[in-house]
Amino acid sequence: MKIALMMENSQAGKNPTVLEQLNKVATPLKHDVFNVGMSDENDHHLTYIHLGIMASLLINSKAVDFVIAGCGTGQGAMMSLNLHPGVYCGYCLDPSDAFLFNQINNGNALALAFAKGFGWGAELNLEYIFEKALTGERGAGYPIERKAPQVANAGILSEVKAAVLKDNYLDILKSIDPSLVKTAVSGERFQTCFFDNCQDDELANYVKSLIS
């Protein structure tokens, strides 16, 4: 599985800690981790709005399979990611959130609160969150006897989102202020992840047109 980690300006200083814990869990599982957001406060400036655009490009182009994002509270990142087609983002404060999201909702993104409650033992909480998010059978249900309706509801949610967002994804992307999209795709590490793994030539060409 290909996993993108993206962090915005308010919490960029914590990127090394978050990345270390993510790699600690993901590497033994043979997952590839791409650190595509801000790596420190001096990196190119991103907000949680940019994270939504980045996540949608990576997910819809199939450049990655899963996104881990966040902001101070995690709420802004969750709302921003969920605005976009194909992105199903859960809100995660602790390992049980990650476990239940994995088992019940089987989405493709998590928004973490990197400021709220980020104190003593924060790295342990991150490690355990990533363990629960990245291991186990996705969509297995919890409790197990609830699997059938939970799987059905996840499918219905996908259908409703597709109905609400009827337009072609590229058309939706083009309707966003180009300056926002350009900023979102300007990072060198994002571009490497996107262009090396993108499976949609039209999306790749549009991104190239913005940064050329």
PDB file of C-alpha atoms in Angstrom, residues 91-161:
ATOM      1  CA  TYR A  91     -11.443  11.797  12.361  1.00  0.00           C
ATOM      2  CA  CYS A  92      -8.949  10.159  14.677  1.00  0.00           C
ATOM      3  CA  LEU A  93      -7.865  11.108  18.196  1.00  0.00           C
ATOM      4  CA  ASP A  94      -6.827   7.733  19.568  1.00  0.00           C
ATOM      5  CA  PRO A  95      -6.160   4.130  18.503  1.00  0.00           C
ATOM      6  CA  SER A  96      -9.766   3.038  19.010  1.00  0.00           C
ATOM      7  CA  ASP A  97     -10.866   5.682  16.468  1.00  0.00           C
ATOM      8  CA  ALA A  98      -8.388   4.251  13.955  1.00  0.00           C
ATOM      9  CA  PHE A  99      -9.495   0.674  14.656  1.00  0.00           C
ATOM     10  CA  LEU A 100     -13.202   1.429  14.313  1.00  0.00           C
ATOM     11  CA  PHE A 101     -12.672   3.527  11.174  1.00  0.00           C
ATOM     12  CA  ASN A 102     -10.716   0.640   9.649  1.00  0.00           C
ATOM     13  CA  GLN A 103     -13.256  -1.998  10.660  1.00  0.00           C
ATOM     14  CA  ILE A 104     -16.511  -0.121  10.064  1.00  0.00           C
ATOM     15  CA  ASN A 105     -15.987   2.699   7.577  1.00  0.00           C
ATOM     16  CA  ASN A 106     -13.088   1.343   5.518  1.00  0.00           C
ATOM     17  CA  GLY A 107     -12.219   4.815   4.213  1.00  0.00           C
ATOM     18  CA  ASN A 108      -9.002   5.957   2.578  1.00  0.00           C
ATOM     19  CA  ALA A 109      -7.863   8.888   4.715  1.00  0.00           C
ATOM     20  CA  LEU A 110      -7.489   9.903   8.338  1.00  0.00           C
ATOM     21  CA  ALA A 111      -7.343  13.384   9.870  1.00  0.00           C
ATOM     22  CA  LEU A 112      -5.404  13.586  13.124  1.00  0.00           C
ATOM     23  CA  ALA A 113      -5.245  16.326  15.742  1.00  0.00           C
ATOM     24  CA  PHE A 114      -1.565  17.204  15.920  1.00  0.00           C
ATOM     25  CA  ALA A 115      -1.979  19.915  18.577  1.00  0.00           C
ATOM     26  CA  LYS A 116      -4.892  18.809  20.745  1.00  0.00           C
ATOM     27  CA  GLY A 117      -3.658  16.443  23.440  1.00  0.00           C
ATOM     28  CA  PHE A 118      -0.225  16.241  21.829  1.00  0.00           C
ATOM     29  CA  GLY A 119       1.767  16.057  25.044  1.00  0.00           C
ATOM     30  CA  TRP A 120       3.645  13.429  27.025  1.00  0.00           C
ATOM     31  CA  GLY A 121       3.476  10.076  25.249  1.00  0.00           C
ATOM     32  CA  ALA A 122       2.249  11.631  21.987  1.00  0.00           C
ATOM     33  CA  GLU A 123       4.612   9.465  19.964  1.00  0.00           C
ATOM     34  CA  LEU A 124       3.118   6.342  21.553  1.00  0.00           C
ATOM     35  CA  ASN A 125      -0.399   7.444  20.680  1.00  0.00           C
ATOM     36  CA  LEU A 126       0.717   8.027  17.089  1.00  0.00           C
ATOM     37  CA  GLU A 127       2.373   4.617  16.866  1.00  0.00           C
ATOM     38  CA  TYR A 128      -0.725   2.841  18.182  1.00  0.00           C
ATOM     39  CA  ILE A 129      -3.034   4.865  15.907  1.00  0.00           C
ATOM     40  CA  PHE A 130      -0.978   3.854  12.885  1.00  0.00           C
ATOM     41  CA  GLU A 131      -0.923   0.222  13.991  1.00  0.00           C
ATOM     42  CA  LYS A 132      -4.722   0.106  14.203  1.00  0.00           C
ATOM     43  CA  ALA A 133      -5.190   2.063  10.975  1.00  0.00           C
ATOM     44  CA  LEU A 134      -2.848  -0.087   8.897  1.00  0.00           C
ATOM     45  CA  THR A 135      -3.358  -3.613  10.207  1.00  0.00           C
ATOM     46  CA  GLY A 136      -6.268  -6.030  10.274  1.00  0.00           C
ATOM     47  CA  GLU A 137      -8.952  -6.800   7.739  1.00  0.00           C
ATOM     48  CA  ARG A 138     -10.511  -3.596   6.482  1.00  0.00           C
ATOM     49  CA  GLY A 139     -14.294  -3.478   6.619  1.00  0.00           C
ATOM     50  CA  ALA A 140     -14.475  -6.573   8.833  1.00  0.00           C
ATOM     51  CA  GLY A 141     -17.163  -4.927  10.968  1.00  0.00           C
ATOM     52  CA  TYR A 142     -17.406  -4.180  14.662  1.00  0.00           C
ATOM     53  CA  PRO A 143     -18.946  -5.910  16.380  1.00  0.00           C
ATOM     54  CA  ILE A 144     -18.629  -8.682  13.807  1.00  0.00           C
ATOM     55  CA  GLU A 145     -22.365  -9.340  13.697  1.00  0.00           C
ATOM     56  CA  ARG A 146     -22.825  -5.784  12.411  1.00  0.00           C
ATOM     57  CA  LYS A 147     -20.600  -6.317   9.357  1.00  0.00           C
ATOM     58  CA  ALA A 148     -23.385  -6.698   6.770  1.00  0.00           C
ATOM     59  CA  PRO A 149     -25.219  -3.400   7.499  1.00  0.00           C
ATOM     60  CA  GLN A 150     -21.941  -1.538   7.984  1.00  0.00           C
ATOM     61  CA  VAL A 151     -20.606  -2.675   4.602  1.00  0.00           C
ATOM     62  CA  ALA A 152     -23.954  -1.802   3.013  1.00  0.00           C
ATOM     63  CA  ASN A 153     -23.954   1.671   4.541  1.00  0.00           C
ATOM     64  CA  ALA A 154     -20.376   2.346   3.397  1.00  0.00           C
ATOM     65  CA  GLY A 155     -21.477   1.479  -0.141  1.00  0.00           C
ATOM     66  CA  ILE A 156     -24.525   3.723   0.098  1.00  0.00           C
ATOM     67  CA  LEU A 157     -22.362   6.591   1.315  1.00  0.00           C
ATOM     68  CA  SER A 158     -20.138   6.176  -1.755  1.00  0.00           C
ATOM     69  CA  GLU A 159     -23.193   6.244  -4.023  1.00  0.00           C
ATOM     70  CA  VAL A 160     -24.579   9.374  -2.347  1.00  0.00           C
ATOM     71  CA  LYS A 161     -21.242  11.175  -2.611  1.00  0.00           C
TER      72      LYS A 161
END
